[in-house]
Tab-separated table of C-alpha atoms and ligand atoms in Angstrom:
chain	number	residue	atom	x	y	z
N	1	MET	CA	-29.869	67.971	56.054
N	2	THR	CA	-26.854	66.554	57.907
N	3	THR	CA	-24.913	68.655	60.359
N	4	ALA	CA	-21.343	68.718	61.645
N	5	GLN	CA	-20.026	69.966	64.956
N	6	VAL	CA	-17.159	72.404	64.769
N	7	LEU	CA	-14.600	72.100	67.602
N	8	ASN	CA	-12.193	74.594	69.105
N	9	PRO	CA	-8.857	72.730	68.781
N	10	ALA	CA	-7.396	74.556	71.808
N	11	THR	CA	-10.197	73.519	74.179
N	12	GLU	CA	-11.958	70.601	72.397
N	13	GLN	CA	-15.269	72.423	73.046
N	14	VAL	CA	-18.013	72.579	70.404
N	15	VAL	CA	-18.148	76.136	69.012
N	16	ALA	CA	-20.846	75.702	66.361
N	17	THR	CA	-23.031	73.227	64.520
N	18	VAL	CA	-23.034	73.689	60.764
N	19	GLU	CA	-25.485	72.331	58.198
N	20	LEU	CA	-23.723	70.370	55.481
N	21	VAL	CA	-24.774	70.789	51.886
N	22	GLY	CA	-25.546	67.659	49.819
N	23	VAL	CA	-25.402	66.932	46.098
N	24	ALA	CA	-28.881	68.306	45.297
N	25	GLU	CA	-28.195	71.615	47.074
N	26	THR	CA	-24.779	71.833	45.394
N	27	ASP	CA	-26.359	71.366	41.978
N	28	ALA	CA	-28.974	74.016	42.760
N	29	ALA	CA	-26.275	76.466	43.884
N	30	ILE	CA	-24.200	75.831	40.756
N	31	GLU	CA	-27.253	76.448	38.583
N	32	ARG	CA	-27.983	79.729	40.415
N	33	ALA	CA	-24.324	80.712	39.946
N	34	GLN	CA	-24.601	79.875	36.244
N	35	ARG	CA	-27.582	82.226	35.824
N	36	ALA	CA	-25.911	84.951	37.903
N	37	ALA	CA	-22.806	84.696	35.716
N	38	LEU	CA	-24.787	85.975	32.715
N	39	THR	CA	-25.459	89.313	34.429
N	40	TRP	CA	-22.277	89.596	36.542
N	41	ARG	CA	-20.074	89.544	33.456
N	42	GLU	CA	-22.117	92.440	32.056
N	43	VAL	CA	-21.595	94.650	35.135
N	44	ALA	CA	-19.396	97.554	34.008
N	45	PRO	CA	-15.748	97.103	35.048
N	46	GLY	CA	-15.831	100.216	37.242
N	47	ASP	CA	-18.955	98.988	39.040
N	48	ARG	CA	-17.486	95.509	39.588
N	49	ALA	CA	-14.407	97.242	40.998
N	50	ARG	CA	-16.555	99.376	43.326
N	51	LEU	CA	-18.423	96.317	44.619
N	52	LEU	CA	-15.167	94.478	45.342
N	53	ARG	CA	-13.859	97.557	47.175
N	54	ARG	CA	-17.040	97.626	49.263
N	55	PHE	CA	-16.575	93.924	49.995
N	56	ALA	CA	-12.999	94.711	51.137
N	57	GLU	CA	-14.288	97.508	53.383
N	58	ALA	CA	-16.924	95.191	54.879
N	59	VAL	CA	-14.160	92.674	55.691
N	60	ASP	CA	-12.111	95.438	57.266
N	61	ALA	CA	-15.032	96.575	59.422
N	62	ASP	CA	-15.547	92.956	60.534
N	63	LEU	CA	-11.839	92.163	60.964
N	64	GLU	CA	-11.847	91.530	64.702
N	65	ARG	CA	-14.888	89.271	64.528
N	66	LEU	CA	-13.405	87.258	61.643
N	67	ALA	CA	-10.121	86.943	63.542
N	68	GLN	CA	-11.848	85.751	66.734
N	69	LEU	CA	-13.869	83.225	64.711
N	70	GLU	CA	-10.632	81.829	63.266
N	71	VAL	CA	-9.009	81.602	66.693
N	72	SER	CA	-11.908	79.564	68.029
N	73	ASN	CA	-12.420	77.428	64.909
N	74	SER	CA	-8.805	76.812	63.815
N	75	GLY	CA	-6.703	77.497	66.912
N	76	HIS	CA	-4.709	80.154	65.066
N	77	THR	CA	-2.965	82.675	67.275
N	78	ILE	CA	-4.865	85.942	67.470
N	79	GLY	CA	-1.936	87.757	65.823
N	80	ASN	CA	-1.965	85.396	62.856
N	81	ALA	CA	-5.760	85.438	62.592
N	82	ARG	CA	-5.812	89.242	62.393
N	83	TRP	CA	-3.174	89.112	59.661
N	84	GLU	CA	-5.262	86.535	57.766
N	85	ALA	CA	-8.456	88.626	57.881
N	86	GLY	CA	-6.399	91.656	56.819
N	87	ASN	CA	-5.007	89.610	53.951
N	88	VAL	CA	-8.558	88.928	52.681
N	89	ARG	CA	-9.248	92.682	52.769
N	90	ASP	CA	-6.002	93.449	50.913
N	91	VAL	CA	-6.528	90.718	48.303
N	92	LEU	CA	-10.009	92.134	47.633
N	93	HIS	CA	-8.682	95.694	47.319
N	94	TYR	CA	-5.961	94.470	44.948
N	95	ALA	CA	-8.525	92.490	42.926
N	96	ALA	CA	-10.713	95.592	42.747
N	97	GLY	CA	-7.996	97.085	40.518
N	98	MET	CA	-8.308	94.212	38.047
N	99	PRO	CA	-11.641	94.646	36.187
N	100	GLU	CA	-10.463	97.937	34.672
N	101	ARG	CA	-7.055	96.504	33.772
N	102	LEU	CA	-8.034	93.304	31.933
N	103	LEU	CA	-6.245	94.626	28.887
N	104	GLY	CA	-6.253	92.806	25.572
N	105	HIS	CA	-3.895	93.312	22.634
N	106	GLN	CA	-4.328	94.964	19.305
N	107	ILE	CA	-2.083	92.950	17.002
N	108	PRO	CA	-1.026	94.299	13.591
N	109	VAL	CA	-2.504	92.221	10.731
N	110	ALA	CA	-3.134	92.712	7.028
N	111	GLY	CA	-6.644	93.600	5.800
N	112	GLY	CA	-8.225	94.424	9.110
N	113	VAL	CA	-7.952	94.828	12.849
N	114	ASN	CA	-7.059	92.044	15.300
N	115	ILE	CA	-7.959	92.348	18.946
N	116	THR	CA	-7.919	90.005	21.929
N	117	PHE	CA	-10.374	89.849	24.835
N	118	HIS	CA	-10.127	88.157	28.239
N	119	GLU	CA	-13.513	86.497	28.621
N	120	PRO	CA	-14.726	85.162	31.980
N	121	LEU	CA	-15.064	81.389	32.256
N	122	GLY	CA	-18.496	81.260	33.955
N	123	VAL	CA	-18.803	79.413	37.284
N	124	VAL	CA	-15.594	78.795	39.251
N	125	GLY	CA	-15.449	76.233	42.092
N	126	VAL	CA	-12.964	76.965	44.884
N	127	ILE	CA	-12.030	74.129	47.303
N	128	VAL	CA	-10.227	75.266	50.456
N	129	PRO	CA	-8.220	73.302	53.069
N	130	TRP	CA	-8.381	73.834	56.835
N	131	ASN	CA	-4.933	75.292	57.417
N	132	PHE	CA	-5.521	78.885	56.196
N	133	PRO	CA	-9.295	79.074	55.692
N	134	MET	CA	-9.506	82.812	55.004
N	135	PRO	CA	-6.515	83.748	52.812
N	136	ILE	CA	-6.651	80.659	50.608
N	137	ALA	CA	-10.359	81.242	49.947
N	138	ALA	CA	-9.720	84.874	48.977
N	139	TRP	CA	-6.785	84.057	46.679
N	140	GLY	CA	-9.297	82.083	44.597
N	141	PHE	CA	-12.558	84.003	44.848
N	142	ALA	CA	-11.295	87.613	44.637
N	143	PRO	CA	-9.572	87.477	41.212
N	144	ALA	CA	-12.245	85.083	39.887
N	145	LEU	CA	-14.976	87.619	40.730
N	146	ALA	CA	-12.871	90.489	39.383
N	147	ALA	CA	-12.597	88.731	36.017
N	148	GLY	CA	-16.393	88.442	35.784
N	149	ASN	CA	-16.952	84.890	37.024
N	150	THR	CA	-19.339	83.712	39.714
N	151	VAL	CA	-17.943	81.549	42.518
N	152	VAL	CA	-19.084	78.567	44.552
N	153	LEU	CA	-16.732	77.985	47.476
N	154	LYS	CA	-16.350	74.876	49.610
N	155	PRO	CA	-14.536	75.418	52.907
N	156	ALA	CA	-12.949	72.466	54.703
N	157	GLU	CA	-15.412	70.596	56.872
N	158	LEU	CA	-13.298	71.320	59.962
N	159	THR	CA	-13.076	75.093	59.395
N	160	PRO	CA	-16.188	76.529	57.705
N	161	LEU	CA	-16.983	79.463	60.023
N	162	THR	CA	-14.987	82.328	58.516
N	163	ALA	CA	-15.963	81.336	54.960
N	164	ILE	CA	-19.637	81.418	55.938
N	165	ARG	CA	-19.117	84.896	57.426
N	166	LEU	CA	-17.334	86.083	54.260
N	167	GLY	CA	-20.358	84.929	52.240
N	168	GLU	CA	-22.609	87.095	54.436
N	169	LEU	CA	-20.263	90.077	54.150
N	170	ALA	CA	-20.279	89.842	50.349
N	171	LEU	CA	-24.068	90.204	50.338
N	172	GLU	CA	-23.981	93.022	52.901
N	173	ALA	CA	-21.466	94.817	50.682
N	174	GLY	CA	-23.913	94.678	47.779
N	175	LEU	CA	-22.599	91.845	45.611
N	176	PRO	CA	-25.618	90.524	43.692
N	177	GLU	CA	-27.170	87.318	45.019
N	178	HIS	CA	-25.592	84.043	43.871
N	179	VAL	CA	-22.419	85.720	42.578
N	180	PHE	CA	-20.487	84.336	45.569
N	181	GLN	CA	-21.959	81.323	47.406
N	182	VAL	CA	-20.362	79.412	50.269
N	183	LEU	CA	-21.284	75.722	50.469
N	184	PRO	CA	-20.087	73.936	53.624
N	185	GLY	CA	-19.959	70.193	53.070
N	186	LYS	CA	-17.806	67.172	52.509
N	187	GLY	CA	-15.026	67.168	49.960
N	188	SER	CA	-16.209	63.844	48.601
N	189	VAL	CA	-19.683	65.337	48.025
N	190	VAL	CA	-19.553	69.099	47.353
N	191	GLY	CA	-15.940	69.294	46.154
N	192	GLN	CA	-16.406	66.249	43.960
N	193	ARG	CA	-19.521	67.808	42.397
N	194	PHE	CA	-17.482	70.886	41.404
N	195	VAL	CA	-15.278	68.469	39.475
N	196	THR	CA	-18.101	66.580	37.758
N	197	HIS	CA	-20.733	69.313	37.188
N	198	PRO	CA	-20.330	70.554	33.602
N	199	ALA	CA	-21.389	74.129	34.458
N	200	VAL	CA	-18.355	74.563	36.729
N	201	ARG	CA	-15.720	75.683	34.245
N	202	LYS	CA	-12.729	75.820	36.540
N	203	VAL	CA	-11.722	74.258	39.870
N	204	VAL	CA	-9.215	75.964	42.153
N	205	PHE	CA	-8.032	73.385	44.645
N	206	THR	CA	-5.690	73.840	47.590
N	207	GLY	CA	-4.929	70.778	49.652
N	208	SER	CA	-2.991	67.551	49.637
N	209	THR	CA	-1.153	66.299	46.566
N	210	GLU	CA	-3.117	63.047	46.913
N	211	VAL	CA	-6.551	64.680	46.550
N	212	GLY	CA	-5.208	67.231	44.043
N	213	THR	CA	-4.123	64.391	41.768
N	214	GLN	CA	-7.665	62.962	41.830
N	215	ILE	CA	-9.158	66.401	41.127
N	216	MET	CA	-6.888	66.875	38.125
N	217	ALA	CA	-7.801	63.444	36.760
N	218	GLY	CA	-11.519	64.171	37.298
N	219	CYS	CA	-11.303	67.572	35.619
N	220	ALA	CA	-9.528	66.000	32.628
N	221	GLN	CA	-12.816	64.252	31.711
N	222	GLN	CA	-14.267	67.638	30.745
N	223	VAL	CA	-10.982	69.385	29.922
N	224	LYS	CA	-11.923	71.533	32.908
N	225	ARG	CA	-9.404	74.206	33.901
N	226	VAL	CA	-7.606	73.674	37.212
N	227	THR	CA	-5.308	75.547	39.512
N	228	LEU	CA	-3.688	73.273	42.095
N	229	GLU	CA	-1.866	74.439	45.233
N	230	LEU	CA	-0.574	71.274	46.901
N	231	GLY	CA	1.937	70.058	49.454
N	232	GLY	CA	5.512	71.070	50.173
N	233	LYS	CA	8.738	69.884	51.769
N	234	SER	CA	10.724	73.061	51.583
N	235	ALA	CA	14.386	73.519	52.422
N	236	ASN	CA	15.926	76.230	54.563
N	237	ILE	CA	19.553	76.264	53.371
N	238	VAL	CA	22.084	77.811	55.746
N	239	PHE	CA	25.581	78.450	54.355
N	240	ALA	CA	28.619	78.851	56.611
N	241	ASP	CA	29.019	82.501	55.556
N	242	ALA	CA	25.496	83.437	56.709
N	243	ASP	CA	24.549	85.495	59.743
N	244	LEU	CA	24.242	82.297	61.773
N	245	ALA	CA	22.637	83.888	64.806
N	246	ARG	CA	19.830	85.381	62.705
N	247	ALA	CA	19.403	82.214	60.661
N	248	ALA	CA	19.018	80.157	63.868
N	249	ALA	CA	16.775	82.683	65.630
N	250	THR	CA	14.346	82.833	62.707
N	251	ALA	CA	14.397	79.160	61.633
N	252	PRO	CA	11.690	78.077	64.149
N	253	TYR	CA	9.275	80.667	62.747
N	254	GLY	CA	9.989	79.447	59.205
N	255	VAL	CA	8.588	76.035	60.107
N	256	PHE	CA	6.521	76.212	63.302
N	257	ASP	CA	4.276	79.124	62.302
N	258	ASN	CA	0.642	77.916	62.314
N	259	ALA	CA	1.970	74.872	64.215
N	260	GLY	CA	3.754	73.750	61.044
N	261	GLN	CA	0.424	73.349	59.230
N	262	ASP	CA	1.723	75.455	56.407
N	263	CYS	CA	2.397	74.284	52.866
N	264	CYS	CA	5.430	76.646	52.846
N	265	ALA	CA	6.908	75.313	56.115
N	266	ARG	CA	10.685	75.050	55.850
N	267	SER	CA	10.599	71.548	57.301
N	268	ARG	CA	14.118	70.575	56.209
N	269	ILE	CA	16.975	72.731	57.524
N	270	LEU	CA	20.138	72.107	55.512
N	271	VAL	CA	23.252	73.416	57.271
N	272	GLN	CA	26.792	73.530	55.892
N	273	ARG	CA	28.793	70.922	57.781
N	274	SER	CA	31.489	73.322	59.035
N	275	VAL	CA	28.878	75.236	61.097
N	276	PHE	CA	26.445	72.378	61.775
N	277	ASP	CA	27.179	71.974	65.509
N	278	LYS	CA	27.303	75.711	66.090
N	279	PHE	CA	23.950	76.140	64.320
N	280	LEU	CA	22.286	73.446	66.463
N	281	GLU	CA	23.624	75.139	69.607
N	282	LEU	CA	22.004	78.402	68.513
N	283	LEU	CA	18.800	76.713	67.346
N	284	GLU	CA	18.059	74.997	70.651
N	285	PRO	CA	17.243	78.110	72.739
N	286	ALA	CA	15.298	79.561	69.799
N	287	VAL	CA	13.080	76.440	69.634
N	288	ARG	CA	12.649	76.242	73.392
N	289	GLY	CA	11.712	79.931	73.341
N	290	VAL	CA	8.735	79.539	70.982
N	291	ARG	CA	5.691	80.520	73.047
N	292	VAL	CA	3.183	77.669	72.632
N	293	GLY	CA	-0.207	77.962	74.278
N	294	ASP	CA	-3.560	79.707	74.465
N	295	PRO	CA	-4.067	81.216	70.986
N	296	THR	CA	-6.275	84.002	72.345
N	297	GLN	CA	-3.257	85.517	74.152
N	298	GLU	CA	-1.490	88.266	72.224
N	299	SER	CA	1.963	86.913	73.125
N	300	THR	CA	1.332	83.337	71.924
N	301	GLU	CA	3.383	82.279	68.900
N	302	MET	CA	2.090	78.756	68.286
N	303	GLY	CA	-1.302	77.185	68.910
N	304	PRO	CA	-2.630	73.622	68.747
N	305	LEU	CA	-2.979	71.299	65.758
N	306	ILE	CA	-6.335	71.240	64.016
N	307	SER	CA	-7.689	67.902	65.334
N	308	ALA	CA	-6.917	64.854	67.443
N	309	ALA	CA	-6.611	62.732	64.283
N	310	HIS	CA	-4.113	65.145	62.776
N	311	ARG	CA	-2.067	65.301	65.985
N	312	ASP	CA	-1.859	61.485	65.968
N	313	ARG	CA	-0.742	61.559	62.341
N	314	VAL	CA	2.010	64.056	63.155
N	315	ALA	CA	3.091	62.137	66.268
N	316	ALA	CA	3.448	58.934	64.207
N	317	TYR	CA	6.411	60.494	62.364
N	318	ILE	CA	8.446	60.274	65.562
N	319	GLU	CA	9.241	56.567	65.747
N	320	PRO	CA	11.099	54.946	68.660
N	321	SER	CA	14.279	54.986	66.566
N	322	THR	CA	13.960	58.670	65.555
N	323	LYS	CA	16.797	60.834	66.912
N	324	VAL	CA	15.102	63.816	68.552
N	325	ALA	CA	17.647	66.588	69.145
N	326	PHE	CA	15.358	68.713	71.341
N	327	THR	CA	11.774	69.861	71.665
N	328	GLY	CA	9.962	73.019	72.702
N	329	ALA	CA	7.044	73.491	75.052
N	330	ARG	CA	3.449	72.260	74.937
N	331	PRO	CA	0.678	73.020	77.422
N	332	ASP	CA	-1.034	70.338	79.508
N	333	GLY	CA	-4.787	69.834	79.573
N	334	PRO	CA	-7.318	69.763	76.753
N	335	GLY	CA	-6.441	70.733	73.179
N	336	PHE	CA	-4.641	69.051	70.302
N	337	TRP	CA	-1.086	70.062	71.266
N	338	TYR	CA	2.227	68.930	69.896
N	339	PRO	CA	5.556	70.522	70.831
N	340	PRO	CA	8.014	72.018	68.342
N	341	THR	CA	10.300	69.078	67.608
N	342	VAL	CA	13.763	68.988	66.010
N	343	VAL	CA	14.972	65.675	64.609
N	344	LEU	CA	18.270	64.491	63.128
N	345	PRO	CA	17.422	61.992	60.386
N	346	ASP	CA	19.602	58.930	59.827
N	347	ALA	CA	19.086	58.385	56.116
N	348	PRO	CA	17.793	60.346	53.097
N	349	THR	CA	14.891	57.891	52.935
N	350	ASP	CA	13.566	58.680	56.449
N	351	ARG	CA	9.850	59.448	56.205
N	352	VAL	CA	10.362	62.614	58.184
N	353	LEU	CA	12.620	63.835	55.361
N	354	THR	CA	10.607	62.671	52.381
N	355	GLU	CA	6.975	63.267	53.442
N	356	GLU	CA	5.094	66.411	54.340
N	357	VAL	CA	4.510	66.140	58.110
N	358	PHE	CA	2.267	69.231	58.231
N	359	GLY	CA	3.026	69.726	61.902
N	360	PRO	CA	5.735	71.272	64.121
N	361	VAL	CA	8.483	68.819	63.224
N	362	VAL	CA	11.691	69.858	61.484
N	363	ALA	CA	14.622	67.759	60.273
N	364	VAL	CA	18.133	69.245	60.375
N	365	LEU	CA	20.858	67.745	58.198
N	366	PRO	CA	24.342	68.694	57.026
N	367	PHE	CA	25.596	69.406	53.490
N	368	GLU	CA	29.129	69.770	52.127
N	369	ASP	CA	29.095	72.522	49.504
N	370	GLU	CA	26.798	74.535	47.215
N	371	ALA	CA	26.239	71.691	44.759
N	372	ASP	CA	25.407	69.289	47.588
N	373	ALA	CA	22.930	71.783	49.105
N	374	ILE	CA	21.125	72.175	45.763
N	375	ARG	CA	21.063	68.403	45.233
N	376	ILE	CA	19.493	67.747	48.660
N	377	ALA	CA	17.037	70.664	48.365
N	378	ASN	CA	15.796	69.279	45.030
N	379	ASP	CA	15.657	65.663	46.227
N	380	THR	CA	11.872	65.791	46.659
N	381	GLU	CA	8.811	65.609	44.430
N	382	TYR	CA	7.630	68.884	45.968
N	383	GLY	CA	8.728	72.392	44.993
N	384	LEU	CA	6.786	75.100	46.755
N	385	SER	CA	9.062	77.406	48.712
N	386	GLY	CA	12.373	77.656	50.543
N	387	SER	CA	14.968	79.948	52.096
N	388	ILE	CA	18.644	80.585	51.433
N	389	TRP	CA	20.877	82.108	54.112
N	390	THR	CA	24.182	83.514	52.856
N	391	ASN	CA	26.001	86.839	52.717
N	392	ASP	CA	27.359	86.098	49.231
N	393	VAL	CA	24.972	87.737	46.751
N	394	GLY	CA	26.280	85.701	43.821
N	395	ARG	CA	25.642	82.471	45.695
N	396	ALA	CA	22.188	83.689	46.766
N	397	LEU	CA	21.228	84.193	43.128
N	398	ARG	CA	22.864	80.984	41.845
N	399	VAL	CA	21.120	78.866	44.458
N	400	SER	CA	17.790	80.687	44.012
N	401	ARG	CA	17.887	79.852	40.308
N	402	ALA	CA	18.902	76.239	40.925
N	403	VAL	CA	16.343	75.284	43.578
N	404	GLU	CA	13.226	73.875	41.907
N	405	ALA	CA	10.561	75.768	43.847
N	406	GLY	CA	8.075	78.536	43.112
N	407	ASN	CA	8.735	80.875	46.049
N	408	LEU	CA	12.165	81.473	47.501
N	409	SER	CA	13.448	84.011	49.968
N	410	VAL	CA	17.027	85.009	50.736
N	411	ASN	CA	17.921	85.840	54.362
N	412	SER	CA	14.201	85.763	55.181
N	413	HIS	CA	11.338	83.273	55.366
N	414	SER	CA	8.632	85.259	53.659
N	415	SER	CA	6.693	83.463	50.924
N	416	VAL	CA	3.449	85.254	50.375
N	417	ARG	CA	2.653	88.765	49.254
N	418	TYR	CA	-0.690	89.307	47.567
N	419	TRP	CA	0.909	91.339	44.761
N	420	THR	CA	3.550	88.729	43.816
N	421	PRO	CA	2.853	85.362	42.152
N	422	PHE	CA	2.567	82.269	44.335
N	423	GLY	CA	2.540	78.574	43.402
N	424	GLY	CA	4.492	75.366	43.125
N	425	PHE	CA	6.915	73.487	40.887
N	426	LYS	CA	6.626	69.716	40.393
N	427	GLN	CA	3.982	68.027	42.590
N	428	SER	CA	3.435	71.180	44.658
N	429	GLY	CA	0.926	72.387	42.137
N	430	LEU	CA	-0.101	73.783	38.804
N	431	GLY	CA	-0.646	77.431	37.933
N	432	ARG	CA	-0.099	80.552	40.005
N	433	GLU	CA	-2.263	82.597	42.329
N	434	LEU	CA	-1.915	86.214	43.478
N	435	GLY	CA	0.267	88.781	41.723
N	436	PRO	CA	-0.549	91.037	38.785
N	437	ASP	CA	-1.730	88.176	36.525
N	438	ALA	CA	-4.133	86.601	39.032
N	439	ALA	CA	-7.289	87.511	37.092
N	440	LEU	CA	-5.953	86.034	33.833
N	441	ALA	CA	-6.139	82.553	35.385
N	442	PHE	CA	-9.929	83.037	35.385
N	443	THR	CA	-10.316	84.038	31.753
N	444	GLU	CA	-10.057	82.601	28.257
N	445	THR	CA	-8.247	84.633	25.630
N	446	LYS	CA	-10.467	85.304	22.635
N	447	ASN	CA	-9.023	86.522	19.355
N	448	VAL	CA	-11.231	88.566	17.004
N	449	PHE	CA	-10.307	89.633	13.480
N	450	ILE	CA	-12.361	92.385	11.847
N	451	ALA	CA	-11.927	92.780	8.093
N	452	THR	CA	-11.679	96.391	7.005
N	453	GLN	CA	-11.574	95.721	3.298
C	1	TAP	P1	-7.138	67.676	51.715
C	1	TAP	O1	-7.522	66.525	52.540
C	1	TAP	O2	-6.580	67.441	50.373
C	1	TAP	O3	-8.438	68.606	51.658
C	1	TAP	C1	-8.455	69.850	51.032
C	1	TAP	C2	-9.868	70.199	50.619
C	1	TAP	O4	-10.310	69.265	49.620
C	1	TAP	C3	-10.899	70.113	51.740
C	1	TAP	O5	-11.862	71.135	51.558
C	1	TAP	C4	-11.500	68.750	51.510
C	1	TAP	O6	-12.805	68.642	52.038
C	1	TAP	C5	-11.537	68.674	50.010
C	1	TAP	N1	-11.609	67.318	49.460
C	1	TAP	C6	-11.252	66.147	50.055
C	1	TAP	N2	-11.497	65.108	49.231
C	1	TAP	C7	-12.022	65.625	48.093
C	1	TAP	C8	-12.486	65.053	46.880
C	1	TAP	N3	-12.439	63.746	46.639
C	1	TAP	N4	-12.962	65.886	45.914
C	1	TAP	C9	-12.999	67.226	46.120
C	1	TAP	N5	-12.584	67.807	47.261
C	1	TAP	C10	-12.098	67.027	48.231
C	1	TAP	O7	-6.055	68.582	52.424
C	1	TAP	P2	-6.017	69.090	53.918
C	1	TAP	O8	-5.521	68.011	54.785
C	1	TAP	O9	-7.304	69.741	54.266
C	1	TAP	O10	-4.945	70.269	53.786
C	1	TAP	C11	-3.611	70.058	53.963
C	1	TAP	C12	-2.863	69.992	52.643
C	1	TAP	O11	-3.056	71.188	51.903
C	1	TAP	C13	-1.361	69.888	52.825
C	1	TAP	O12	-0.851	68.924	51.949
C	1	TAP	C14	-0.857	71.268	52.419
C	1	TAP	O13	0.467	71.313	51.972
C	1	TAP	C15	-1.809	71.659	51.380
C	1	TAP	N6	-1.825	73.101	51.250
C	1	TAP	C16	-1.233	73.657	50.147
C	1	TAP	C17	-1.220	75.028	50.039
C	1	TAP	C18	-0.589	75.650	48.840
C	1	TAP	S1	-0.934	77.195	48.623
C	1	TAP	N7	0.158	74.996	48.021
C	1	TAP	C19	-1.793	75.833	51.002
C	1	TAP	C20	-2.366	75.222	52.096
C	1	TAP	C21	-2.386	73.839	52.198
C	1	TAP	P3	-13.101	68.096	53.534
C	1	TAP	O14	-11.861	68.282	54.327
C	1	TAP	O15	-14.198	68.958	53.992
C	1	TAP	O16	-13.502	66.695	53.347
């Protein structure tokens, strides 16, 4: 079996060595999941609910350990990591309400009774990226399990530790063996096998649009169901009538949270021209004030990037000709650090404006009026999230309806609540996760007619 060393991105020290699963082990796990699916779907809804609640309680009891694991594996700040482990607990509790609420319809028909059922799919493969290893895993596995499916989960090679721990906690909580299996390994091996193995009936993929496109094409061969959560290039639109001080004070956290390695990062700030200079003046101290450093410290707001290769990729967006308005802090010494960076692009075709940087780099640009703001916000193939800052409620609603993105917030930068739907327009994805319908994405609707005459 091959192994991979897992590094702490804040110190560059090895924190663990993990055994990587190959094709044969993946096939064996899928076959075990296929057998387990036959009995898991028969577990009474109330019992499935109880087991998911126990899983949630086990996560809660282990919250500090999970959070510390994420700090050392992913460089997330301890505050964020605790929120992420808590999110897994909450998603599981919410999913525990689903088995007993998978309601079908009784539809009036002549000559009999017509009812619909939501049948589980069988084995679901969940492929997770490295940027939010815990929440993104749970958004897939919790509703899939609730709907009566078994799950094989592949964490990112760089960040497998919390997923492995969640697999252990599921067993400790009493989930039957092979109902939820975690398979650390390469995307091109384990993830690819989820796509090609006929017993995997659905793939939930979160990651780059590039790989997501290949997954969708691969799944098409078997008409396999997919949910895709892909990249973003979201706009933070600031109108002249907004509370400018609040908009500027919060803008750094809308893009630099998790060091900008966030699909929802508001990486384009669009500011109405009449307040453009004033906004930049207010933004500068806010960016310089972001506390970048040791992620184990409670006061730290931004940690390192995930790897040296990723830091180099982010740094390459700042070319010699790029106009950098100002930057924030970065510590010296080991670790994959990059400072919060604010750039003023020259042209709409600048790479920093058109591509997802996935790091702490934000572009600020002016717009003229509402129509211009909407045009620029939509001038991207992505459509995941975004923010609108204005004190005019009519404008807030008009612009919210006009921006082509799945998750918008007005006078705020929040994108994710486990009880509201989440997902992307255009090339940001396909399907929705979370929210009241989450379990339905893991079922097929079956219609049954019973003649009574
Ligand atoms: P990717 O390189 O696309 O990797 C994502 C996952 O797919 C990893 O587990 C990876 O495995 C696996 N993978 C790679 N090649 C594969 C293949 N040929 N077949 C099957 N699986 C394969 O993305 P990333 O760099 O880790 O993550 C960053 C991207 O994710 C960004 O674009 C970001 O916007 C997006 N993202 C989107 C969202 C939502 S909710 N829309 C949330 C978070 C992140 P290995 O890495 O182990 O090889």
